Short mmCIF file of C-alpha atoms in Angstrom, two decimals:
data_model
loop_
_atom_site.label_atom_id
_atom_site.label_comp_id
_atom_site.label_asym_id
_atom_site.label_seq_id
_atom_site.Cartn_x
_atom_site.Cartn_y
_atom_site.Cartn_z
CA MET A 1 -31.85 85.19 103.15
CA ALA A 2 -30.11 82.32 101.40
CA SER A 3 -32.17 79.23 100.61
CA SER A 4 -31.08 75.66 101.27
CA GLY A 5 -29.86 75.28 97.66
CA THR A 6 -27.72 78.41 97.68
CA LYS A 7 -24.09 78.00 96.65
CA PHE A 8 -21.41 79.54 98.82
CA SER A 9 -17.86 80.64 98.15
CA TRP A 10 -15.66 79.76 101.14
CA GLU A 11 -13.59 82.88 101.70
CA TYR A 12 -12.43 82.91 105.34
CA VAL A 13 -11.26 80.51 108.02
CA ILE A 14 -11.63 80.95 111.78
CA ALA A 15 -9.17 78.94 113.89
CA LEU A 16 -10.81 78.20 117.24
CA ALA A 17 -8.86 78.03 120.48
CA THR A 18 -7.76 74.51 121.30
CA LYS A 19 -8.54 74.77 125.01
CA GLY A 20 -10.15 76.97 127.62
CA TYR A 21 -13.42 77.66 125.76
CA LYS A 22 -16.47 75.70 124.68
CA ASN A 23 -16.29 75.72 120.89
CA GLU A 24 -19.85 74.42 120.50
CA SER A 25 -21.37 77.55 122.03
CA LEU A 26 -19.11 79.78 119.93
CA ILE A 27 -20.05 77.99 116.70
CA HIS A 28 -23.73 78.24 117.62
CA GLU A 29 -23.33 81.99 118.25
CA LEU A 30 -21.53 82.49 114.93
CA LYS A 31 -24.18 80.58 112.97
CA GLY A 32 -27.01 82.46 114.63
CA SER A 33 -25.53 85.91 113.99
CA GLY A 34 -24.03 85.16 110.57
CA LYS A 35 -27.24 83.71 109.13
CA LYS A 36 -28.76 87.20 109.11
CA LEU A 37 -25.84 88.40 106.97
CA GLY A 38 -25.99 85.57 104.46
CA LEU A 39 -22.95 83.80 105.90
CA ALA A 40 -22.58 80.04 106.04
CA PHE A 41 -20.30 78.16 108.41
CA LYS A 42 -18.74 74.71 108.04
CA VAL A 43 -16.79 73.05 110.84
CA VAL A 44 -13.59 71.25 109.86
CA HIS A 45 -11.56 69.17 112.31
CA ARG A 46 -7.84 68.75 111.76
CA GLN A 47 -6.27 66.57 114.44
CA LYS A 48 -6.33 68.69 117.63
CA ASN A 49 -7.45 71.88 115.85
CA THR A 50 -10.95 72.99 114.92
CA PHE A 51 -11.54 75.39 112.04
CA VAL A 52 -14.71 77.11 110.89
CA LYS A 53 -14.92 77.88 107.17
CA VAL A 54 -16.93 80.99 106.35
CA GLY A 55 -18.91 81.01 103.12
CA VAL A 56 -20.69 83.88 101.34
CA SER A 57 -23.36 83.56 98.68
CA LEU A 58 -23.11 85.48 95.40
CA GLU A 59 -26.21 87.44 96.37
CA TRP A 60 -24.65 88.75 99.58
CA LEU A 61 -21.33 89.39 97.85
CA GLY A 62 -23.20 91.69 95.48
CA LEU A 63 -25.19 93.41 98.22
CA GLU A 64 -22.11 94.13 100.31
CA ALA A 65 -20.15 95.18 97.20
CA GLU A 66 -22.79 97.86 96.64
CA ASN A 67 -22.39 99.05 100.25
CA LEU A 68 -18.61 99.22 99.81
CA GLY A 69 -18.87 101.01 96.46
CA LEU A 70 -16.66 98.55 94.57
CA LEU A 71 -15.98 99.52 90.96
CA LYS A 72 -16.95 96.87 88.42
CA PRO A 73 -16.86 96.85 84.58
CA LEU A 74 -20.01 97.49 82.55
CA LYS A 75 -21.08 95.34 79.62
CA ASN A 76 -20.49 96.51 76.04
CA VAL A 77 -18.53 99.59 77.18
CA ALA A 78 -15.00 98.58 76.24
CA ASN A 79 -12.25 100.79 74.89
CA GLU A 80 -9.88 99.79 72.12
CA ASP A 81 -6.90 100.26 74.44
CA LYS A 82 -5.29 97.20 75.95
CA VAL A 83 -4.52 97.06 79.65
CA ASN A 84 -2.30 94.14 80.60
CA GLY A 85 -3.42 92.19 77.55
CA LYS A 86 -7.13 92.69 78.21
CA LYS A 87 -9.77 95.09 77.00
CA ALA A 88 -10.24 98.10 79.26
CA TYR A 89 -13.88 98.26 80.31
CA SER A 90 -15.45 101.37 81.77
CA THR A 91 -16.10 100.85 85.45
CA THR A 92 -18.74 102.24 87.77
CA PRO A 93 -19.75 101.63 91.40
CA PHE A 94 -21.56 98.30 91.59
CA ILE A 95 -25.36 98.42 91.99
CA TYR A 96 -26.94 95.10 92.86
CA ALA A 97 -30.31 95.97 91.31
CA ALA A 98 -28.55 96.50 87.95
CA ARG A 99 -26.19 93.53 88.34
CA CYS A 100 -27.04 92.10 84.92
CA ASN A 101 -25.55 95.20 83.28
CA TYR A 102 -22.06 94.38 84.54
CA ASN A 103 -19.57 92.35 82.58
CA GLY A 104 -19.09 88.86 84.00
CA TRP A 105 -21.91 88.82 86.56
CA GLY A 106 -23.32 85.41 87.34
CA SER A 107 -20.35 83.58 88.88
CA PHE A 108 -18.10 84.04 91.87
CA ASP A 109 -15.25 84.95 89.51
CA PHE A 110 -17.04 88.26 88.89
CA PHE A 111 -15.21 89.37 92.05
CA SER A 112 -11.47 88.90 92.37
CA PHE A 113 -9.99 86.78 95.14
CA SER A 114 -9.06 89.84 97.21
CA GLU A 115 -12.49 91.44 96.67
CA ARG A 116 -14.30 88.33 97.89
CA ALA A 117 -12.02 88.11 100.92
CA HIS A 118 -12.54 91.82 101.65
CA ILE A 119 -16.31 91.52 101.39
CA ALA A 120 -16.33 88.45 103.65
CA HIS A 121 -14.15 90.29 106.17
CA CYS A 122 -16.56 93.25 106.20
CA LEU A 123 -19.55 90.95 106.71
CA LEU A 124 -17.76 89.18 109.56
CA GLY A 125 -17.07 92.59 111.10
CA LYS A 126 -20.82 93.23 111.25
CA ILE A 127 -21.36 90.29 113.60
CA ALA A 128 -21.87 92.07 116.91
CA SER A 129 -22.21 91.01 120.51
CA GLU A 130 -23.19 92.92 123.60
CA ASN A 131 -20.48 93.85 126.07
CA LYS A 132 -21.37 92.30 129.43
CA ASP A 133 -19.81 95.19 131.37
CA ASN A 134 -21.52 98.21 129.76
CA GLY A 135 -24.18 96.73 127.44
CA ILE A 136 -22.67 98.38 124.32
CA ALA A 137 -22.65 96.38 121.08
CA CYS A 138 -19.18 95.66 119.68
CA ALA A 139 -17.66 93.54 116.91
CA LEU A 140 -17.65 89.90 118.00
CA LEU A 141 -14.59 88.45 116.27
CA PRO A 142 -12.04 91.16 117.31
CA THR A 143 -13.33 90.75 120.86
CA LEU A 144 -12.85 86.98 120.71
CA LEU A 145 -9.36 87.45 119.29
CA HIS A 146 -8.49 89.81 122.13
CA GLU A 147 -9.88 87.34 124.66
CA GLU A 148 -7.90 84.52 122.93
CA LYS A 149 -11.06 82.48 122.43
CA ILE A 150 -10.15 82.18 118.77
CA GLU A 151 -6.56 81.94 117.59
CA ALA A 152 -6.68 83.49 114.11
CA ILE A 153 -8.90 84.67 111.26
CA PHE A 154 -7.48 84.42 107.74
CA PRO A 155 -8.48 83.89 104.10
CA PRO A 156 -7.28 80.51 102.74
CA HIS A 157 -4.76 80.43 99.92
CA ASP A 158 -5.58 79.40 96.36
CA HIS A 159 -2.42 77.58 95.33
CA ASP A 160 -3.20 77.77 91.61
CA ILE A 161 -3.26 81.58 91.71
CA SER A 162 -0.31 81.94 94.09
CA ASP A 163 1.83 79.53 92.03
CA LYS A 164 1.01 81.49 88.87
CA LEU A 165 2.06 84.75 90.53
CA PHE A 166 5.24 83.09 91.78
CA ARG A 167 6.13 81.92 88.27
CA GLU A 168 5.52 85.41 86.88
CA ALA A 169 7.63 86.98 89.62
CA CYS A 170 10.46 84.49 88.94
CA LEU A 171 10.59 85.55 85.27
CA GLU A 172 9.44 82.19 83.94
CA SER A 173 8.41 82.65 80.32
CA ARG A 174 7.85 80.45 77.28
CA ALA A 175 8.93 83.17 74.87
CA THR A 176 12.14 82.69 72.87
CA GLY A 177 14.70 84.90 71.17
CA TYR A 178 14.08 88.65 71.16
CA GLN A 179 10.69 88.28 72.83
CA TYR A 180 12.32 86.39 75.72
CA ILE A 181 15.00 89.08 76.17
CA ARG A 182 12.37 91.82 76.01
CA SER A 183 10.13 89.98 78.48
CA TYR A 184 13.09 89.28 80.80
CA TRP A 185 14.26 92.89 81.02
CA PHE A 186 10.71 94.18 81.36
CA ARG A 187 9.77 91.82 84.18
CA LEU A 188 13.14 92.26 85.88
CA PHE A 189 11.92 95.72 86.90
CA SER A 190 8.19 94.99 86.96
CA SER A 191 6.33 92.75 89.40
CA PRO A 192 2.91 91.34 88.42
CA ILE A 193 1.23 94.06 90.46
CA HIS A 194 -2.21 93.67 88.87
CA GLY A 195 -2.22 89.97 89.66
CA ILE A 196 -0.99 90.75 93.17
CA GLU A 197 -3.83 93.27 93.60
CA GLU A 198 -6.43 90.73 92.51
CA TYR A 199 -5.09 88.12 94.91
CA TYR A 200 -3.62 89.97 97.91
CA GLY A 201 -5.38 93.33 97.65
CA SER A 202 -4.36 96.88 96.84
CA ALA A 203 -2.29 97.49 100.01
CA VAL A 204 0.20 94.72 99.16
CA ALA A 205 0.14 95.61 95.46
CA PHE A 206 1.02 99.25 96.20
CA TYR A 207 4.08 98.05 98.14
CA PHE A 208 5.39 96.10 95.15
CA ALA A 209 4.46 98.93 92.77
CA TRP A 210 6.52 101.34 94.86
CA LEU A 211 9.48 98.93 94.92
CA ASP A 212 9.37 98.59 91.11
CA PHE A 213 9.04 102.34 90.61
CA PHE A 214 11.84 103.16 93.03
CA THR A 215 14.17 100.54 91.52
CA VAL A 216 13.72 101.94 88.01
CA TRP A 217 14.21 105.53 89.12
CA LEU A 218 17.42 104.64 90.98
CA ILE A 219 19.00 103.94 87.59
CA PHE A 220 19.26 107.69 86.89
CA PRO A 221 21.36 108.70 89.95
CA ALA A 222 23.37 105.49 89.53
CA VAL A 223 24.33 106.46 85.97
CA ALA A 224 25.04 110.04 87.06
CA GLY A 225 27.22 108.88 89.97
CA PHE A 226 29.15 106.43 87.78
CA SER A 227 29.72 109.18 85.18
CA LEU A 228 31.00 111.51 87.90
CA TRP A 229 33.52 108.89 88.98
CA TYR A 230 34.56 107.84 85.46
CA PHE A 231 35.05 111.38 84.11
CA ARG A 232 36.48 112.81 87.33
CA GLY A 233 39.74 113.81 85.65
CA GLU A 234 43.35 113.12 86.52
CA GLY A 235 44.28 114.03 90.08
CA TYR A 236 40.68 114.26 91.25
CA THR A 237 38.57 111.96 93.41
CA VAL A 238 34.85 111.87 94.05
CA ASP A 239 35.57 113.96 97.17
CA ASN A 240 37.23 116.94 95.43
CA SER A 241 35.81 116.74 91.91
CA PRO A 242 34.60 120.14 90.62
CA ARG A 243 31.50 118.38 89.23
CA ILE A 244 30.15 117.47 92.68
CA PRO A 245 27.86 120.57 92.85
CA LEU A 246 26.31 119.52 89.53
CA PHE A 247 25.65 116.05 90.90
CA SER A 248 24.10 117.56 94.04
CA MET A 249 21.78 119.70 91.93
CA PHE A 250 20.89 116.64 89.87
CA VAL A 251 19.91 114.68 93.01
CA ILE A 252 17.74 117.57 94.23
CA PHE A 253 15.82 117.75 90.96
CA TRP A 254 15.69 113.94 90.71
CA SER A 255 14.09 113.61 94.15
CA ALA A 256 11.49 116.29 93.32
CA PHE A 257 10.56 114.65 90.02
CA PHE A 258 10.53 111.22 91.68
CA LEU A 259 7.90 112.29 94.21
CA LYS A 260 5.73 113.98 91.59
CA TYR A 261 5.83 111.11 89.15
CA TRP A 262 5.17 108.59 91.92
CA ASP A 263 2.08 110.57 92.93
CA ARG A 264 0.84 110.39 89.34
CA TYR A 265 1.59 106.68 89.02
CA ALA A 266 -0.02 105.87 92.39
CA SER A 267 -3.14 107.87 91.48
CA ALA A 268 -3.38 106.01 88.16
CA LEU A 269 -3.15 102.67 89.97
CA ALA A 270 -5.72 103.81 92.53
CA CYS A 271 -8.13 104.71 89.72
CA THR A 272 -7.51 101.35 88.02
CA TRP A 273 -8.08 99.42 91.25
CA GLY A 274 -10.98 101.55 92.44
CA THR A 275 -9.31 102.70 95.66
CA LEU A 276 -8.91 106.42 94.90
CA ASP A 277 -11.87 107.47 97.05
CA ALA A 278 -12.04 104.37 99.21
CA ALA A 279 -12.94 105.16 102.80
CA ARG A 280 -11.38 103.33 105.73
CA ARG A 281 -13.83 101.43 107.93
CA GLU A 282 -13.46 102.66 111.49
CA GLU A 283 -13.74 99.76 113.92
CA VAL A 284 -13.76 100.36 117.66
CA ARG A 285 -10.99 98.38 119.30
CA PRO A 286 -12.12 95.81 121.87
CA GLN A 287 -9.37 97.10 124.20
CA PHE A 288 -10.87 100.61 124.21
CA HIS A 289 -12.33 101.53 127.58
CA GLY A 290 -13.67 104.62 129.31
CA LYS A 291 -16.84 106.12 130.70
CA THR A 292 -20.21 104.92 129.43
CA VAL A 293 -22.23 107.95 128.29
CA ILE A 294 -25.27 108.64 126.14
CA SER A 295 -24.32 110.02 122.72
CA PRO A 296 -25.99 113.42 122.05
CA VAL A 297 -26.07 112.52 118.32
CA THR A 298 -27.44 108.97 118.27
CA GLY A 299 -28.99 108.79 121.73
CA LYS A 300 -27.28 105.43 122.30
CA LYS A 301 -24.73 104.30 124.82
CA GLU A 302 -21.10 104.75 123.84
CA ILE A 303 -17.69 104.69 125.48
CA HIS A 304 -16.06 108.09 126.00
CA PHE A 305 -12.38 108.76 126.69
CA GLY A 306 -11.55 112.39 125.98
CA PHE A 307 -8.31 114.17 125.12
CA SER A 308 -7.97 115.46 128.69
CA ASP A 309 -8.03 111.87 129.91
CA ARG A 310 -5.43 110.81 127.35
CA LEU A 311 -3.09 113.81 127.80
CA PRO A 312 -1.28 112.45 130.91
CA ARG A 313 -0.74 109.20 129.02
CA TYR A 314 0.77 111.12 126.10
CA VAL A 315 3.17 112.78 128.55
CA ALA A 316 4.15 109.38 129.97
CA SER A 317 4.75 108.08 126.43
CA CYS A 318 6.96 111.07 125.64
CA LEU A 319 9.02 110.55 128.79
CA ALA A 320 9.49 106.85 128.09
CA THR A 321 10.46 107.59 124.49
CA ALA A 322 12.88 110.32 125.64
CA LEU A 323 14.54 107.80 127.95
CA MET A 324 14.97 105.35 125.07
CA LEU A 325 16.33 108.14 122.84
CA SER A 326 18.88 109.11 125.48
CA ILE A 327 20.07 105.49 125.60
CA ALA A 328 20.36 105.48 121.80
CA PHE A 329 22.27 108.77 121.89
CA GLY A 330 24.70 107.43 124.49
CA ILE A 331 25.36 104.32 122.41
CA MET A 332 25.89 106.50 119.33
CA CYS A 333 28.50 108.57 121.19
CA LEU A 334 30.26 105.41 122.35
CA PHE A 335 30.55 103.89 118.88
CA LEU A 336 31.52 107.13 117.14
CA ASN A 337 34.45 107.30 119.53
CA LEU A 338 35.30 103.66 118.81
CA GLU A 339 35.29 104.38 115.07
CA GLY A 340 37.55 107.42 115.46
CA TYR A 341 35.09 110.00 114.12
CA VAL A 342 35.14 112.28 117.20
CA HIS A 343 37.89 114.89 117.60
CA ARG A 344 39.35 115.86 120.96
CA ASN A 345 37.43 119.15 121.32
CA SER A 346 34.03 117.55 120.72
CA PRO A 347 31.55 117.58 123.64
CA ILE A 348 30.96 113.84 123.15
CA TYR A 349 34.68 112.92 123.13
CA ILE A 350 35.36 109.99 125.49
CA LYS A 351 39.10 109.72 125.98
CA VAL A 352 39.21 106.15 127.27
CA VAL A 353 37.13 104.85 124.36
CA ALA A 354 38.61 107.07 121.65
CA ARG A 355 42.12 105.76 122.39
CA LEU A 356 41.11 102.43 120.82
CA ALA A 357 40.69 104.17 117.44
CA GLU A 358 43.90 106.23 117.64
CA PRO A 359 47.29 105.10 116.19
CA GLY A 360 48.34 101.95 117.99
CA GLY A 361 44.79 101.31 119.19
CA LEU A 362 42.77 98.15 118.67
CA PHE A 363 40.45 99.66 116.04
CA PHE A 364 42.88 102.04 114.32
CA THR A 365 42.36 101.81 110.53
CA GLY A 366 45.22 103.99 109.28
CA THR A 367 48.62 102.98 107.86
CA SER A 368 51.90 103.02 109.76
CA GLY A 369 53.98 105.82 108.26
CA GLU A 370 54.10 107.36 104.79
CA ASP A 371 54.89 104.02 103.14
CA GLY A 372 52.94 101.94 105.63
CA ASP A 373 52.64 98.20 105.45
CA TYR A 374 49.78 97.62 102.96
CA ALA A 375 48.92 94.14 104.23
CA MET A 376 48.76 95.38 107.78
CA SER A 377 46.64 98.33 106.64
CA ILE A 378 44.11 96.06 104.95
CA GLY A 379 43.95 93.84 108.04
CA SER A 380 43.52 96.82 110.35
CA GLN A 381 40.79 98.27 108.12
CA LEU A 382 38.91 94.97 108.19
CA PHE A 383 39.36 94.79 111.96
CA GLY A 384 38.19 98.39 112.21
CA PHE A 385 34.81 97.34 110.77
CA ILE A 386 33.98 95.59 114.06
CA PRO A 387 32.63 98.79 115.72
CA VAL A 388 30.54 99.51 112.60
CA ILE A 389 29.07 96.01 112.62
CA LEU A 390 28.37 96.18 116.35
CA HIS A 391 26.82 99.62 115.95
CA ALA A 392 24.47 98.38 113.19
CA LEU A 393 23.49 95.31 115.24
CA ILE A 394 22.79 97.38 118.35
CA ILE A 395 20.69 99.80 116.28
CA MET A 396 18.68 96.80 115.12
CA LEU A 397 18.27 95.54 118.69
CA LEU A 398 17.23 98.98 119.95
CA ASN A 399 14.66 99.29 117.17
CA SER A 400 13.29 95.84 118.01
CA LEU A 401 13.13 96.71 121.71
CA TYR A 402 11.40 100.02 121.05
CA ARG A 403 8.88 98.26 118.82
CA VAL A 404 7.65 96.42 121.91
CA VAL A 405 7.83 99.59 124.00
CA ALA A 406 5.87 101.56 121.39
CA GLU A 407 3.09 98.96 121.27
CA THR A 408 2.87 98.96 125.08
CA LEU A 409 2.78 102.78 125.23
CA THR A 410 0.18 103.02 122.46
CA GLU A 411 -1.96 100.42 124.21
CA PHE A 412 -1.65 102.51 127.38
CA GLU A 413 -2.85 105.62 125.50
CA ASN A 414 -6.19 103.85 124.91
CA HIS A 415 -7.02 104.80 121.32
CA ARG A 416 -10.57 104.26 120.11
CA THR A 417 -10.05 102.85 116.60
CA GLU A 418 -7.47 100.67 114.91
CA HIS A 419 -6.66 103.57 112.56
CA GLU A 420 -5.74 105.86 115.47
CA PHE A 421 -3.81 103.05 117.14
CA GLU A 422 -1.77 102.31 113.99
CA ASN A 423 -1.03 106.01 113.35
CA SER A 424 0.26 106.47 116.89
CA ILE A 425 2.57 103.46 116.58
CA ILE A 426 3.84 104.64 113.18
CA ILE A 427 4.67 108.11 114.52
CA LYS A 428 6.54 106.71 117.53
CA ARG A 429 8.53 104.14 115.54
CA PHE A 430 9.36 106.55 112.71
CA LEU A 431 10.69 109.24 115.05
CA PHE A 432 12.69 106.82 117.17
CA GLU A 433 14.16 104.79 114.31
CA ALA A 434 14.98 107.91 112.30
CA PHE A 435 16.83 109.35 115.30
CA ASP A 436 18.53 106.06 116.13
CA CYS A 437 19.68 105.37 112.57
CA TYR A 438 20.59 108.84 111.31
CA ILE A 439 21.77 110.87 114.31
CA ALA A 440 25.32 109.56 113.86
CA LEU A 441 25.31 110.58 110.20
CA PHE A 442 24.00 114.06 111.05
CA TYR A 443 26.71 114.49 113.69
CA ILE A 444 29.50 113.55 111.27
CA ALA A 445 28.07 115.69 108.46
CA PHE A 446 27.14 118.89 110.32
CA TYR A 447 29.41 118.91 113.38
CA GLU A 448 32.57 117.11 112.32
CA LEU A 449 32.16 118.34 108.70
CA ASP A 450 33.94 115.22 107.47
CA PRO A 451 32.45 113.92 104.17
CA ILE A 452 34.94 111.03 103.93
CA ALA A 453 34.01 109.75 107.39
CA LEU A 454 30.35 110.31 106.53
CA ARG A 455 30.66 108.12 103.43
CA GLN A 456 32.50 105.40 105.36
CA GLU A 457 29.89 105.35 108.11
CA LEU A 458 27.01 105.32 105.62
CA ILE A 459 28.55 102.49 103.58
CA GLY A 460 29.32 100.49 106.71
CA LEU A 461 25.84 100.83 108.23
CA TYR A 462 24.07 100.23 104.93
CA THR A 463 26.18 97.15 104.07
CA VAL A 464 25.69 95.53 107.47
CA ASP A 465 21.97 96.29 107.45
CA SER A 466 21.62 94.86 103.93
CA PHE A 467 23.23 91.59 105.03
CA ARG A 468 21.03 91.58 108.10
CA ARG A 469 17.89 92.00 106.00
CA VAL A 470 18.88 89.24 103.58
CA VAL A 471 19.55 86.85 106.46
CA CYS A 472 16.56 87.76 108.62
CA GLU A 473 13.98 88.34 105.89
CA CYS A 474 15.01 85.75 103.27
CA ILE A 475 17.40 83.04 104.42
CA ILE A 476 15.96 82.37 107.90
CA PRO A 477 12.26 82.36 106.82
CA LEU A 478 13.08 80.12 103.83
CA THR A 479 15.05 77.73 106.02
CA LEU A 480 12.27 77.57 108.62
CA GLN A 481 9.68 76.99 105.90
CA LYS A 482 11.69 74.11 104.43
CA LEU A 483 12.19 72.60 107.88
CA ARG A 484 8.46 72.85 108.64
CA GLU A 485 7.65 71.17 105.32
CA TYR A 486 10.20 68.43 106.00
CA PHE A 487 8.91 67.66 109.50
CA ARG A 488 5.28 67.90 108.30
CA LYS A 489 5.96 65.33 105.60
CA ARG A 490 7.65 63.05 108.11
CA LYS A 491 4.70 63.41 110.48
CA ASP A 492 2.20 62.72 107.69
CA LEU A 493 4.10 59.60 106.67
CA ALA A 494 4.17 58.43 110.29
CA ASP A 495 0.43 59.11 110.68
CA ASP A 496 -0.35 57.21 107.45
CA ALA A 497 1.69 54.25 108.60
CA LYS A 498 -0.06 54.32 111.97
CA HIS A 499 -3.51 54.47 110.35
CA LYS A 500 -2.70 51.61 107.99
CA LYS A 501 -1.58 49.53 110.92
CA SER A 502 -4.72 50.33 112.92
CA ASP A 503 -6.92 49.59 109.87
CA GLY A 504 -5.19 46.24 109.45
CA ASP A 505 -5.69 45.40 113.13
CA GLY A 506 -9.24 46.69 113.48
CA GLY A 507 -10.76 45.68 110.15
CA GLY A 508 -11.43 49.19 108.78
CA GLY A 509 -14.18 50.62 110.98
CA GLY A 510 -15.88 53.86 109.91
CA GLY A 511 -15.43 57.16 111.62
CA GLY A 512 -16.41 60.82 111.55
CA ASP A 513 -19.09 62.54 109.54
CA GLY A 514 -17.01 62.32 106.34
CA GLY A 515 -18.47 65.57 105.12
CA ASP A 516 -15.29 67.58 104.93
CA GLY A 517 -12.86 65.01 103.61
CA GLY A 518 -12.08 67.07 100.52
CA ASP A 519 -11.71 70.42 102.25
CA LYS A 520 -8.35 72.11 102.15
CA LEU A 521 -7.21 74.71 104.60
CA THR A 522 -4.03 76.63 103.97
CA SER A 523 -3.10 79.64 106.01
#
């Protein structure tokens, strides 16, 4: 147990609910349960909000690191190779009793930011409370989150580290000349994934590693496709070039090599980050319910909800998903007719709708006659993109709608752990979104057998979706962030002016405990 002089590293923040619950009793419960796990709690008040900072001592960081099997470098066992500008030390699972044999032990920096946050999260997950309904112990904080007695749990940001990563990601470098050019082209296709892993954790770092790897490997089919177009020969297009089978074979081999080399690269990163054999912690969801039975293995009470109980719920989920898929299929048929991709003998031909894409129709994209008016053709082609844009937008709306439906259905299925819950949602969303996005392409490719229409549809959907992603994932979040910062600064200036005025009127009376004046909380 930590003594009164023990130093703590503040790794997590708990945002308490602003109303509807007595925070004093919750804080008392957290302190009582967390003290046994070496956790310290500090209450910070920010205007109407109350936060609880969670601290962990170095001793308990080491003890929990041993339980988690974190890999740490040994002293005096360094290779001559350089890894990211540093010596590569041999790593081994951390053992607290032999802590002095590890390189860097003795300060909180021995663990990376993400490791400290992960250890603190695991310790917080061990705080248990007894369920009032069935008397079974369960994790306290997920239960409080579900009951909305606390609003959020998050690790605070370290702006020095995040700003450094941002500068690295933005290609800021002090190198000049050839070194600058070399650094620029290298970092153009390489994110600071090791720094991201140390700060955000391996899950986020693997995402950026995959993006970098995929971007580099796309260069090969891009060069092959450009060569096919450039050397297509006189009188040939990319649709009738005799070299198309060679390009198809190239893509087949490229995709196979891509998967194999990504597996190797991902395994190397997993070994470097110590996550190759990492086991997922199975936490019982607070929403899980069922019959209370005595476990034949442990002899303790546990909640049981068998496959036979869940099977009818699976059937209901399948029926609801089938209904959503039928709606998506109907919309696909409607827009394929609007775009003129459906011939008259097709089973999904809708005469009234298809007329709009025929000569003289509103969305007809062809030319008028053999020497048709070029200007009118360009205008009609641009106007003919309206069904493609609408189709892409409706696909996005359907996917967003089904995201809510999938979460509701998965909640209804009553999965025991978060891992099972997440897998069920992933399966539902993958199957639905794959059908919704690609069924039109499969119809054009394998029923209409029209490669030109297939390319047009693919380019149209991909272009619209790319613009949608840039707007929704970059421009709108950046704009909202700047607006929040602007209004926060205005509010801070107004509060400062108000406090100065009150201090001038009241003579500067004291207030508060003053103990947390220097604390910073950033979510």
